[in-house]
Amino acid sequence: MEHHLLVAYVALGALLVSSSYVPFPKHVLMLGFSFLCIYIGAHKSLEVEEAESMSTKDAYMFPLIGSAVLLSLYLLVKYISQVYVNLLLSVYFFGLGVLAVGATLDPLVSLVIPKSIAKKVILDTKFNIPFYKRKEGPFQLKLTVVELVAVVLGVCAGTWYIVTKHWVANNLLGVSFSIQGVEYLSLGSFKIGCILLSGLFVYDVFWVFGTDVMVTVAKSFDAPIKLLFPRQYGVDPMEFSLLGLGDIVLPGIFIALLLRFDEKRGGHKKGFNKTYFYTQLLAYFCGLGTTILVMLLFDAPQPALLYLVPAAILSALATAAARHELPLLFDYRDEEAVDAKKAAAAAAAATKTEQFVDCVHSDSCCKYACPGSSGVCCVETSGNTWLSH
C-alpha cells in the first residue's frame, strides 16, 4: 500500500474512533469523513481492472429509477409498520456490511499478517444455490488467510451494528459502503458522468425542495444509508445531523473518473500529475461547505447535489479549458484507459524479461523477479557465475 493511502486510512480510522469521545463540530466530521472516503476510494479504483461501468442509457435512467425506489420507500413508511421494514433492512445491510467492511479492511489486514501465510488458501469450496442453476457451474468460495480475517472483522462490525444500533457502528458501515462504491462503480466516460450528475441535480432538488419525501425517508429508516453526526454530545437522547451516502458516492465516482484520467495523461506511470483530481477535491470541499453554510443560514435541509454537481462539472471544464485539454477530456473512456494500462504493464514486463536475459552476462546482479516465475531472480554466486533460482 502506498504511503499516502495508508495515512488516509489511519486518519479515517482515527476520526471514526475519536468522534465517539471528542466533541468535534458536526460540520468538521461531515467534511472529514466525506473527503477521506472519496480519497481512499478513488485511489483504490486505480487498482480495479474490471469495474461496473455505466452506459449512457443507465445514466439517463438512474434518476428515474432512484425516484421510483425513493417513492416506494416513502409509501412503506406511511402504510407499513417501521418495525418490520427496519428489521428487514437490518438483515439486508448486515450481509452487505460484512462484505463491505471486510473488503475495506483487507489492505490493512494484509499489512499485519506475515507474508508467508497471508495468501495461503484456507477455504476452497464449491456450492449450488437451491432452485437456481448457474450456467457457469457451481459457485466457488475461496478465502485466503487475509480475506478470512477481514471477513471476521466485518462480521464483528455488522453484529455490533445489529445489536446496538450505535451511531459509530452505523458510520463504520457507511464509510465502508462509500469507499467500495467509489472504488468499484465506474461512469465510463466524462460525458456519461455529466449526464448522470445533471439528472441527479434535478432529482435531488425536486425531492428535497418540492416534497417531504427525501427527508422523511432519511429520518425514518434505521439503516446505514447515511452518516450520523451528533449535534450535541452528552445528552440523552442524542440528536444527529445526516449526510446521505449518495452525497459522497455519486460525486466520488466522478472524482475517481478524473483521477483515472490523470493517470492516463501521465502515461500510467507512478507519480503522475493529479491536477484534475486535486481540483475536484477542492471543488467538492467548496460545494459541501456551501451546502453546510446555506443549511445554517436557513436552518433547513439542503440538497447537497444542488451545490456539489455544478462545482464538480464546472471545475473539470475550467481545468480542461485552462490546459487546452477539452477534446481529450470529452474523448476519455475508462475501457480504453484500462487497455492502455494493460499494454503498459505488458511492455514493462517485456522490458524486465529482456533485462533478466541480459544480466546473465552482466557484472551487476539483476534485481528483477523473473517474469512468469514466483520468487525467481538472478543472483551472483562465487566465481562470477550467474544463476537463476
mmCIF file of C-alpha atoms in Angstrom:
data_model
loop_
_atom_site.group_PDB
_atom_site.id
_atom_site.type_symbol
_atom_site.label_atom_id
_atom_site.label_comp_id
_atom_site.label_asym_id
_atom_site.label_seq_id
_atom_site.Cartn_x
_atom_site.Cartn_y
_atom_site.Cartn_z
ATOM 1 C CA MET A 1 0.000 0.000 0.000
ATOM 2 C CA GLU A 2 1.281 3.450 -0.898
ATOM 3 C CA HIS A 3 2.244 5.695 1.992
ATOM 4 C CA HIS A 4 -0.306 8.438 1.295
ATOM 5 C CA LEU A 5 -3.128 5.880 1.135
ATOM 6 C CA LEU A 6 -2.077 4.339 4.452
ATOM 7 C CA VAL A 7 -2.078 7.820 6.010
ATOM 8 C CA ALA A 8 -5.628 8.367 4.716
ATOM 9 C CA TYR A 9 -6.747 5.028 6.191
ATOM 10 C CA VAL A 10 -5.212 5.873 9.567
ATOM 11 C CA ALA A 11 -6.784 9.348 9.530
ATOM 12 C CA LEU A 12 -10.215 7.897 8.731
ATOM 13 C CA GLY A 13 -9.905 5.275 11.466
ATOM 14 C CA ALA A 14 -8.741 7.854 13.997
ATOM 15 C CA LEU A 15 -11.633 10.156 13.097
ATOM 16 C CA LEU A 16 -14.130 7.304 13.356
ATOM 17 C CA VAL A 17 -12.913 6.201 16.792
ATOM 18 C CA SER A 18 -12.282 9.636 18.287
ATOM 19 C CA SER A 19 -15.640 11.018 17.126
ATOM 20 C CA SER A 20 -17.272 8.910 19.833
ATOM 21 C CA TYR A 21 -15.285 10.663 22.581
ATOM 22 C CA VAL A 22 -14.149 14.025 21.249
ATOM 23 C CA PRO A 23 -16.920 16.612 20.648
ATOM 24 C CA PHE A 24 -15.913 17.560 17.114
ATOM 25 C CA PRO A 25 -18.154 20.109 15.387
ATOM 26 C CA LYS A 26 -20.559 18.104 13.209
ATOM 27 C CA HIS A 27 -19.580 20.017 10.086
ATOM 28 C CA VAL A 28 -15.909 19.159 10.583
ATOM 29 C CA LEU A 29 -16.910 15.493 10.775
ATOM 30 C CA MET A 30 -19.009 15.799 7.606
ATOM 31 C CA LEU A 31 -16.137 17.273 5.640
ATOM 32 C CA GLY A 32 -13.546 14.922 7.110
ATOM 33 C CA PHE A 33 -15.447 11.674 6.563
ATOM 34 C CA SER A 34 -16.594 12.512 3.030
ATOM 35 C CA PHE A 35 -13.164 13.793 1.941
ATOM 36 C CA LEU A 36 -11.310 10.709 3.212
ATOM 37 C CA CYS A 37 -13.845 8.236 1.802
ATOM 38 C CA ILE A 38 -13.524 9.775 -1.654
ATOM 39 C CA TYR A 39 -9.734 9.999 -1.437
ATOM 40 C CA ILE A 40 -9.345 6.339 -0.472
ATOM 41 C CA GLY A 41 -12.000 5.000 -2.843
ATOM 42 C CA ALA A 42 -10.688 6.980 -5.821
ATOM 43 C CA HIS A 43 -7.112 5.750 -5.377
ATOM 44 C CA LYS A 44 -8.232 2.159 -4.860
ATOM 45 C CA SER A 45 -10.190 2.430 -8.132
ATOM 46 C CA LEU A 46 -6.843 2.674 -9.923
ATOM 47 C CA GLU A 47 -6.217 -0.962 -8.997
ATOM 48 C CA VAL A 48 -9.535 -2.238 -10.344
ATOM 49 C CA GLU A 49 -9.296 -3.853 -13.766
ATOM 50 C CA GLU A 50 -12.945 -4.756 -14.256
ATOM 51 C CA ALA A 51 -15.401 -2.263 -12.737
ATOM 52 C CA GLU A 52 -19.147 -1.926 -13.122
ATOM 53 C CA SER A 53 -19.406 0.720 -15.845
ATOM 54 C CA MET A 54 -22.488 2.770 -16.703
ATOM 55 C CA SER A 55 -23.876 3.226 -20.184
ATOM 56 C CA THR A 56 -25.488 6.409 -21.469
ATOM 57 C CA LYS A 57 -28.902 4.779 -21.059
ATOM 58 C CA ASP A 58 -28.070 3.871 -17.461
ATOM 59 C CA ALA A 59 -27.164 7.490 -16.751
ATOM 60 C CA TYR A 60 -30.458 8.768 -18.151
ATOM 61 C CA MET A 61 -32.499 6.136 -16.298
ATOM 62 C CA PHE A 62 -30.739 6.345 -12.935
ATOM 63 C CA PRO A 63 -32.644 9.412 -11.585
ATOM 64 C CA LEU A 64 -35.965 7.875 -12.700
ATOM 65 C CA ILE A 65 -35.232 4.526 -11.066
ATOM 66 C CA GLY A 66 -33.955 6.325 -7.979
ATOM 67 C CA SER A 67 -37.192 8.317 -7.806
ATOM 68 C CA ALA A 68 -39.281 5.147 -8.040
ATOM 69 C CA VAL A 69 -37.284 3.480 -5.248
ATOM 70 C CA LEU A 70 -37.433 6.592 -3.063
ATOM 71 C CA LEU A 71 -41.202 6.902 -3.513
ATOM 72 C CA SER A 72 -41.667 3.201 -2.740
ATOM 73 C CA LEU A 73 -39.726 3.586 0.497
ATOM 74 C CA TYR A 74 -41.838 6.615 1.376
ATOM 75 C CA LEU A 75 -45.030 4.612 0.899
ATOM 76 C CA LEU A 76 -43.626 1.858 3.104
ATOM 77 C CA VAL A 77 -43.034 4.429 5.829
ATOM 78 C CA LYS A 78 -46.591 5.715 5.522
ATOM 79 C CA TYR A 79 -48.535 2.456 5.315
ATOM 80 C CA ILE A 80 -46.385 -0.315 6.839
ATOM 81 C CA SER A 81 -45.051 -0.595 10.352
ATOM 82 C CA GLN A 82 -41.471 0.688 10.512
ATOM 83 C CA VAL A 83 -40.611 -2.165 12.891
ATOM 84 C CA TYR A 84 -40.923 -4.784 10.137
ATOM 85 C CA VAL A 85 -39.273 -2.618 7.490
ATOM 86 C CA ASN A 86 -36.298 -1.799 9.735
ATOM 87 C CA LEU A 87 -35.939 -5.470 10.682
ATOM 88 C CA LEU A 88 -35.747 -6.444 7.016
ATOM 89 C CA LEU A 89 -33.283 -3.647 6.284
ATOM 90 C CA SER A 90 -31.138 -4.634 9.258
ATOM 91 C CA VAL A 91 -30.759 -8.187 7.964
ATOM 92 C CA TYR A 92 -30.072 -6.957 4.423
ATOM 93 C CA PHE A 93 -27.458 -4.403 5.445
ATOM 94 C CA PHE A 94 -25.834 -6.833 7.864
ATOM 95 C CA GLY A 95 -24.931 -9.070 4.906
ATOM 96 C CA LEU A 96 -23.780 -6.156 2.763
ATOM 97 C CA GLY A 97 -21.945 -4.604 5.694
ATOM 98 C CA VAL A 98 -19.913 -7.743 6.373
ATOM 99 C CA LEU A 99 -18.697 -7.772 2.772
ATOM 100 C CA ALA A 100 -18.086 -4.012 2.586
ATOM 101 C CA VAL A 101 -16.194 -3.758 5.886
ATOM 102 C CA GLY A 102 -14.181 -6.878 5.034
ATOM 103 C CA ALA A 103 -13.200 -5.524 1.612
ATOM 104 C CA THR A 104 -12.330 -2.116 3.091
ATOM 105 C CA LEU A 105 -10.130 -3.580 5.851
ATOM 106 C CA ASP A 106 -8.456 -6.163 3.594
ATOM 107 C CA PRO A 107 -5.479 -3.902 2.646
ATOM 108 C CA LEU A 108 -4.881 -3.071 6.327
ATOM 109 C CA VAL A 109 -5.094 -6.693 7.438
ATOM 110 C CA SER A 110 -2.543 -7.669 4.791
ATOM 111 C CA LEU A 111 -0.037 -5.312 6.457
ATOM 112 C CA VAL A 112 -0.126 -7.150 9.785
ATOM 113 C CA ILE A 113 -0.412 -10.769 8.600
ATOM 114 C CA PRO A 114 3.002 -12.370 7.894
ATOM 115 C CA LYS A 115 3.625 -12.567 4.164
ATOM 116 C CA SER A 116 4.488 -16.247 4.462
ATOM 117 C CA ILE A 117 0.855 -17.119 5.260
ATOM 118 C CA ALA A 118 -1.092 -14.061 4.019
ATOM 119 C CA LYS A 119 -2.017 -15.548 0.646
ATOM 120 C CA LYS A 120 -2.396 -19.124 1.864
ATOM 121 C CA VAL A 121 -5.789 -20.516 0.804
ATOM 122 C CA ILE A 122 -7.553 -21.993 3.824
ATOM 123 C CA LEU A 123 -11.035 -22.383 2.338
ATOM 124 C CA ASP A 124 -11.783 -23.514 -1.201
ATOM 125 C CA THR A 125 -15.207 -24.998 -1.835
ATOM 126 C CA LYS A 126 -17.919 -25.071 -4.470
ATOM 127 C CA PHE A 127 -21.649 -24.938 -3.828
ATOM 128 C CA ASN A 128 -25.016 -24.573 -5.518
ATOM 129 C CA ILE A 129 -27.993 -22.456 -4.519
ATOM 130 C CA PRO A 130 -31.274 -24.402 -4.283
ATOM 131 C CA PHE A 131 -33.693 -23.801 -7.173
ATOM 132 C CA TYR A 132 -31.053 -21.798 -9.078
ATOM 133 C CA LYS A 133 -28.970 -23.297 -11.844
ATOM 134 C CA ARG A 134 -25.918 -21.263 -12.845
ATOM 135 C CA LYS A 135 -24.707 -21.542 -16.444
ATOM 136 C CA GLU A 136 -21.065 -21.225 -15.394
ATOM 137 C CA GLY A 137 -21.466 -24.103 -12.927
ATOM 138 C CA PRO A 138 -21.375 -24.138 -9.107
ATOM 139 C CA PHE A 139 -20.386 -21.052 -7.164
ATOM 140 C CA GLN A 140 -16.855 -21.090 -5.770
ATOM 141 C CA LEU A 141 -15.894 -19.756 -2.343
ATOM 142 C CA LYS A 142 -12.172 -19.252 -1.935
ATOM 143 C CA LEU A 143 -10.622 -17.442 1.023
ATOM 144 C CA THR A 144 -7.030 -16.673 1.929
ATOM 145 C CA VAL A 145 -5.867 -16.021 5.488
ATOM 146 C CA VAL A 146 -6.068 -12.246 4.953
ATOM 147 C CA GLU A 147 -9.550 -12.437 3.466
ATOM 148 C CA LEU A 148 -10.828 -14.655 6.274
ATOM 149 C CA VAL A 149 -9.538 -12.288 8.963
ATOM 150 C CA ALA A 150 -11.096 -9.328 7.123
ATOM 151 C CA VAL A 151 -14.453 -11.110 6.865
ATOM 152 C CA VAL A 152 -14.375 -11.969 10.585
ATOM 153 C CA LEU A 153 -13.810 -8.284 11.354
ATOM 154 C CA GLY A 154 -16.716 -7.491 9.032
ATOM 155 C CA VAL A 155 -18.960 -9.911 10.942
ATOM 156 C CA CYS A 156 -17.945 -8.235 14.210
ATOM 157 C CA ALA A 157 -18.781 -4.796 12.798
ATOM 158 C CA GLY A 158 -22.132 -5.984 11.426
ATOM 159 C CA THR A 159 -23.039 -7.676 14.713
ATOM 160 C CA TRP A 160 -22.112 -4.535 16.647
ATOM 161 C CA TYR A 161 -24.456 -2.520 14.458
ATOM 162 C CA ILE A 162 -27.343 -5.017 14.618
ATOM 163 C CA VAL A 163 -27.173 -5.415 18.402
ATOM 164 C CA THR A 164 -26.537 -1.817 19.480
ATOM 165 C CA LYS A 165 -27.509 0.387 16.517
ATOM 166 C CA HIS A 166 -24.768 2.688 17.783
ATOM 167 C CA TRP A 167 -24.145 5.675 15.547
ATOM 168 C CA VAL A 168 -20.405 4.919 15.311
ATOM 169 C CA ALA A 169 -21.212 1.381 14.100
ATOM 170 C CA ASN A 170 -23.577 2.961 11.567
ATOM 171 C CA ASN A 171 -20.787 5.232 10.369
ATOM 172 C CA LEU A 172 -18.315 2.336 10.135
ATOM 173 C CA LEU A 173 -20.651 0.523 7.758
ATOM 174 C CA GLY A 174 -21.460 3.776 5.966
ATOM 175 C CA VAL A 175 -17.846 4.709 5.211
ATOM 176 C CA SER A 176 -17.196 1.125 4.058
ATOM 177 C CA PHE A 177 -20.124 1.295 1.622
ATOM 178 C CA SER A 178 -18.891 4.674 0.394
ATOM 179 C CA ILE A 179 -15.310 3.518 -0.208
ATOM 180 C CA GLN A 180 -16.421 0.364 -2.011
ATOM 181 C CA GLY A 181 -18.902 2.328 -4.124
ATOM 182 C CA VAL A 182 -16.317 4.887 -5.239
ATOM 183 C CA GLU A 183 -13.806 2.116 -5.874
ATOM 184 C CA TYR A 184 -15.918 -0.243 -7.972
ATOM 185 C CA LEU A 185 -18.530 1.928 -9.713
ATOM 186 C CA SER A 186 -17.329 3.428 -12.982
ATOM 187 C CA LEU A 187 -19.000 6.139 -15.026
ATOM 188 C CA GLY A 188 -17.188 5.007 -18.170
ATOM 189 C CA SER A 189 -16.620 8.457 -19.587
ATOM 190 C CA PHE A 190 -16.774 12.162 -18.753
ATOM 191 C CA LYS A 191 -19.871 12.622 -20.919
ATOM 192 C CA ILE A 192 -21.785 9.919 -19.048
ATOM 193 C CA GLY A 193 -20.664 11.466 -15.764
ATOM 194 C CA CYS A 194 -22.078 14.847 -16.792
ATOM 195 C CA ILE A 195 -25.383 13.265 -17.851
ATOM 196 C CA LEU A 196 -25.720 11.342 -14.590
ATOM 197 C CA LEU A 197 -24.852 14.250 -12.301
ATOM 198 C CA SER A 198 -27.120 16.633 -14.202
ATOM 199 C CA GLY A 199 -30.051 14.245 -13.817
ATOM 200 C CA LEU A 200 -29.327 13.764 -10.129
ATOM 201 C CA PHE A 201 -29.111 17.536 -9.698
ATOM 202 C CA VAL A 202 -32.771 17.795 -10.737
ATOM 203 C CA TYR A 203 -33.661 14.653 -8.746
ATOM 204 C CA ASP A 204 -32.188 15.977 -5.501
ATOM 205 C CA VAL A 205 -33.649 19.467 -5.816
ATOM 206 C CA PHE A 206 -37.145 18.159 -6.601
ATOM 207 C CA TRP A 207 -37.356 15.564 -3.818
ATOM 208 C CA VAL A 208 -35.915 17.871 -1.136
ATOM 209 C CA PHE A 209 -37.480 21.216 -2.003
ATOM 210 C CA GLY A 210 -40.634 20.003 -3.783
ATOM 211 C CA THR A 211 -41.765 17.332 -1.308
ATOM 212 C CA ASP A 212 -41.061 15.928 2.136
ATOM 213 C CA VAL A 213 -40.240 12.504 0.665
ATOM 214 C CA MET A 214 -36.423 12.615 0.832
ATOM 215 C CA VAL A 215 -36.218 13.981 4.365
ATOM 216 C CA THR A 216 -38.924 11.620 5.660
ATOM 217 C CA VAL A 217 -37.213 8.524 4.249
ATOM 218 C CA ALA A 218 -33.782 9.607 5.533
ATOM 219 C CA LYS A 219 -35.093 10.130 9.063
ATOM 220 C CA SER A 220 -37.410 7.123 9.200
ATOM 221 C CA PHE A 221 -35.249 4.199 8.133
ATOM 222 C CA ASP A 222 -32.820 2.822 10.662
ATOM 223 C CA ALA A 223 -30.151 1.695 8.204
ATOM 224 C CA PRO A 224 -26.540 2.697 7.366
ATOM 225 C CA ILE A 225 -27.584 4.618 4.252
ATOM 226 C CA LYS A 226 -26.381 7.847 5.835
ATOM 227 C CA LEU A 227 -23.636 9.096 8.107
ATOM 228 C CA LEU A 228 -24.685 10.426 11.518
ATOM 229 C CA PHE A 229 -23.069 13.377 13.281
ATOM 230 C CA PRO A 230 -24.082 14.364 16.838
ATOM 231 C CA ARG A 231 -25.494 17.844 17.156
ATOM 232 C CA GLN A 232 -24.602 17.854 20.844
ATOM 233 C CA TYR A 233 -22.578 15.414 22.950
ATOM 234 C CA GLY A 234 -23.506 14.251 26.442
ATOM 235 C CA VAL A 235 -27.286 14.421 26.056
ATOM 236 C CA ASP A 236 -29.851 11.638 26.013
ATOM 237 C CA PRO A 237 -31.378 11.063 23.555
ATOM 238 C CA MET A 238 -28.792 12.328 21.088
ATOM 239 C CA GLU A 239 -29.880 14.246 18.009
ATOM 240 C CA PHE A 240 -27.996 13.881 14.745
ATOM 241 C CA SER A 241 -27.317 15.712 11.518
ATOM 242 C CA LEU A 242 -27.351 13.491 8.431
ATOM 243 C CA LEU A 243 -25.263 13.153 5.286
ATOM 244 C CA GLY A 244 -26.617 10.668 2.746
ATOM 245 C CA LEU A 245 -24.128 8.219 1.268
ATOM 246 C CA GLY A 246 -25.250 9.345 -2.191
ATOM 247 C CA ASP A 247 -23.741 12.758 -1.482
ATOM 248 C CA ILE A 248 -20.388 11.012 -1.081
ATOM 249 C CA VAL A 249 -20.521 8.175 -3.608
ATOM 250 C CA LEU A 250 -22.079 9.972 -6.588
ATOM 251 C CA PRO A 251 -19.652 12.920 -6.678
ATOM 252 C CA GLY A 252 -16.965 10.443 -5.588
ATOM 253 C CA ILE A 253 -17.231 8.250 -8.686
ATOM 254 C CA PHE A 254 -16.953 11.396 -10.824
ATOM 255 C CA ILE A 255 -13.813 12.424 -8.934
ATOM 256 C CA ALA A 256 -12.403 8.887 -9.271
ATOM 257 C CA LEU A 257 -13.036 9.050 -13.023
ATOM 258 C CA LEU A 258 -10.917 12.190 -13.260
ATOM 259 C CA LEU A 259 -8.157 10.601 -11.181
ATOM 260 C CA ARG A 260 -8.035 7.778 -13.743
ATOM 261 C CA PHE A 261 -7.982 10.460 -16.454
ATOM 262 C CA ASP A 262 -4.977 11.999 -14.693
ATOM 263 C CA GLU A 263 -3.334 8.572 -14.679
ATOM 264 C CA LYS A 264 -3.879 8.173 -18.414
ATOM 265 C CA ARG A 265 -2.464 11.652 -19.073
ATOM 266 C CA GLY A 266 0.594 10.607 -17.069
ATOM 267 C CA GLY A 267 1.168 7.509 -19.185
ATOM 268 C CA HIS A 268 0.080 5.143 -16.366
ATOM 269 C CA LYS A 269 3.356 5.803 -14.570
ATOM 270 C CA LYS A 270 3.827 6.135 -10.822
ATOM 271 C CA GLY A 271 3.942 9.673 -9.502
ATOM 272 C CA PHE A 272 1.691 11.033 -12.272
ATOM 273 C CA ASN A 273 0.357 14.576 -12.019
ATOM 274 C CA LYS A 274 -3.075 14.679 -10.294
ATOM 275 C CA THR A 275 -4.199 18.121 -11.435
ATOM 276 C CA TYR A 276 -7.818 17.194 -12.162
ATOM 277 C CA PHE A 277 -8.149 15.063 -9.040
ATOM 278 C CA TYR A 278 -6.957 17.752 -6.644
ATOM 279 C CA THR A 279 -9.090 20.349 -8.398
ATOM 280 C CA GLN A 280 -12.099 18.079 -7.934
ATOM 281 C CA LEU A 281 -11.351 17.556 -4.251
ATOM 282 C CA LEU A 282 -11.177 21.312 -3.765
ATOM 283 C CA ALA A 283 -14.446 21.745 -5.679
ATOM 284 C CA TYR A 284 -16.114 19.064 -3.544
ATOM 285 C CA PHE A 285 -14.885 20.754 -0.377
ATOM 286 C CA CYS A 286 -16.285 24.094 -1.559
ATOM 287 C CA GLY A 287 -19.574 22.536 -2.678
ATOM 288 C CA LEU A 288 -20.176 20.674 0.571
ATOM 289 C CA GLY A 289 -19.012 23.699 2.557
ATOM 290 C CA THR A 290 -21.555 25.843 0.706
ATOM 291 C CA THR A 291 -24.259 23.279 1.493
ATOM 292 C CA ILE A 292 -23.430 23.487 5.193
ATOM 293 C CA LEU A 293 -23.335 27.294 5.145
ATOM 294 C CA VAL A 294 -26.741 27.603 3.447
ATOM 295 C CA MET A 295 -28.181 24.975 5.795
ATOM 296 C CA LEU A 296 -27.036 27.033 8.785
ATOM 297 C CA LEU A 297 -28.327 30.305 7.331
ATOM 298 C CA PHE A 298 -31.806 28.998 6.526
ATOM 299 C CA ASP A 299 -31.996 26.319 9.245
ATOM 300 C CA ALA A 300 -33.464 23.856 6.749
ATOM 301 C CA PRO A 301 -32.324 20.653 4.976
ATOM 302 C CA GLN A 302 -30.446 21.286 1.739
ATOM 303 C CA PRO A 303 -30.000 19.061 -1.343
ATOM 304 C CA ALA A 304 -26.217 18.707 -1.336
ATOM 305 C CA LEU A 305 -26.096 17.860 -5.047
ATOM 306 C CA LEU A 306 -27.517 21.323 -5.775
ATOM 307 C CA TYR A 307 -24.065 22.659 -4.871
ATOM 308 C CA LEU A 308 -21.833 19.641 -5.485
ATOM 309 C CA VAL A 309 -22.848 18.973 -9.106
ATOM 310 C CA PRO A 310 -22.102 22.468 -10.518
ATOM 311 C CA ALA A 311 -18.855 22.532 -8.512
ATOM 312 C CA ALA A 312 -17.738 19.177 -9.961
ATOM 313 C CA ILE A 313 -18.672 19.716 -13.605
ATOM 314 C CA LEU A 314 -17.666 23.378 -13.892
ATOM 315 C CA SER A 315 -14.306 22.847 -12.165
ATOM 316 C CA ALA A 316 -13.493 19.949 -14.510
ATOM 317 C CA LEU A 317 -14.410 22.001 -17.579
ATOM 318 C CA ALA A 318 -12.481 25.034 -16.335
ATOM 319 C CA THR A 319 -9.376 22.934 -15.652
ATOM 320 C CA ALA A 320 -9.549 21.295 -19.071
ATOM 321 C CA ALA A 321 -10.093 24.639 -20.790
ATOM 322 C CA ALA A 322 -7.148 26.218 -18.973
ATOM 323 C CA ARG A 323 -4.928 23.294 -20.031
ATOM 324 C CA HIS A 324 -6.340 23.174 -23.590
ATOM 325 C CA GLU A 325 -7.475 19.583 -22.995
ATOM 326 C CA LEU A 326 -11.232 19.783 -23.545
ATOM 327 C CA PRO A 327 -11.223 17.397 -26.538
ATOM 328 C CA LEU A 328 -9.019 14.972 -24.618
ATOM 329 C CA LEU A 329 -11.373 15.077 -21.614
ATOM 330 C CA PHE A 330 -14.529 14.521 -23.670
ATOM 331 C CA ASP A 331 -12.905 11.682 -25.607
ATOM 332 C CA TYR A 332 -11.737 9.847 -22.480
ATOM 333 C CA ARG A 333 -13.080 6.305 -21.986
ATOM 334 C CA ASP A 334 -12.363 4.104 -18.978
ATOM 335 C CA GLU A 335 -12.243 0.963 -21.129
ATOM 336 C CA GLU A 336 -9.575 2.451 -23.410
ATOM 337 C CA ALA A 337 -7.606 3.577 -20.365
ATOM 338 C CA VAL A 338 -7.707 0.052 -18.886
ATOM 339 C CA ASP A 339 -6.495 -1.406 -22.194
ATOM 340 C CA ALA A 340 -3.686 1.163 -22.347
ATOM 341 C CA LYS A 341 -2.733 0.362 -18.744
ATOM 342 C CA LYS A 342 -2.558 -3.362 -19.516
ATOM 343 C CA ALA A 343 -0.433 -2.644 -22.580
ATOM 344 C CA ALA A 344 1.940 -0.510 -20.500
ATOM 345 C CA ALA A 345 2.199 -3.283 -17.890
ATOM 346 C CA ALA A 346 2.905 -5.858 -20.622
ATOM 347 C CA ALA A 347 5.595 -3.610 -22.105
ATOM 348 C CA ALA A 348 7.181 -3.195 -18.675
ATOM 349 C CA ALA A 349 7.142 -6.972 -18.163
ATOM 350 C CA ALA A 350 8.775 -7.477 -21.571
ATOM 351 C CA THR A 351 11.462 -4.962 -20.660
ATOM 352 C CA LYS A 352 12.172 -6.797 -17.405
ATOM 353 C CA THR A 353 12.403 -10.086 -19.298
ATOM 354 C CA GLU A 354 14.984 -8.592 -21.644
ATOM 355 C CA GLN A 355 16.955 -7.181 -18.717
ATOM 356 C CA PHE A 356 16.809 -10.561 -16.998
ATOM 357 C CA VAL A 357 18.327 -12.245 -20.016
ATOM 358 C CA ASP A 358 20.999 -9.573 -20.382
ATOM 359 C CA CYS A 359 22.011 -9.829 -16.738
ATOM 360 C CA VAL A 360 23.372 -13.344 -17.267
ATOM 361 C CA HIS A 361 26.399 -11.766 -18.920
ATOM 362 C CA SER A 362 26.464 -8.616 -16.814
ATOM 363 C CA ASP A 363 28.729 -7.518 -13.979
ATOM 364 C CA SER A 364 25.799 -6.392 -11.808
ATOM 365 C CA CYS A 365 23.053 -8.548 -10.414
ATOM 366 C CA CYS A 366 19.617 -8.402 -11.990
ATOM 367 C CA LYS A 367 17.262 -7.025 -9.355
ATOM 368 C CA TYR A 368 14.016 -8.079 -11.008
ATOM 369 C CA ALA A 369 11.812 -11.077 -10.406
ATOM 370 C CA CYS A 370 11.857 -13.352 -13.436
ATOM 371 C CA PRO A 371 8.513 -12.804 -15.229
ATOM 372 C CA GLY A 372 6.258 -15.827 -15.098
ATOM 373 C CA SER A 373 8.046 -17.392 -12.129
ATOM 374 C CA SER A 374 7.271 -16.877 -8.464
ATOM 375 C CA GLY A 375 10.276 -15.813 -6.428
ATOM 376 C CA VAL A 376 12.789 -16.405 -9.248
ATOM 377 C CA CYS A 377 15.615 -13.890 -9.577
ATOM 378 C CA CYS A 378 19.114 -13.575 -10.971
ATOM 379 C CA VAL A 379 21.838 -13.687 -8.331
ATOM 380 C CA GLU A 380 25.635 -13.620 -8.188
ATOM 381 C CA THR A 381 27.493 -16.635 -6.832
ATOM 382 C CA SER A 382 31.161 -17.340 -6.231
ATOM 383 C CA GLY A 383 33.378 -17.113 -9.289
ATOM 384 C CA ASN A 384 31.039 -14.613 -11.005
ATOM 385 C CA THR A 385 28.747 -17.427 -12.081
ATOM 386 C CA TRP A 386 25.208 -16.168 -12.669
ATOM 387 C CA LEU A 387 22.326 -18.403 -11.711
ATOM 388 C CA SER A 388 18.577 -18.134 -11.507
ATOM 389 C CA HIS A 389 16.867 -19.668 -8.507
#
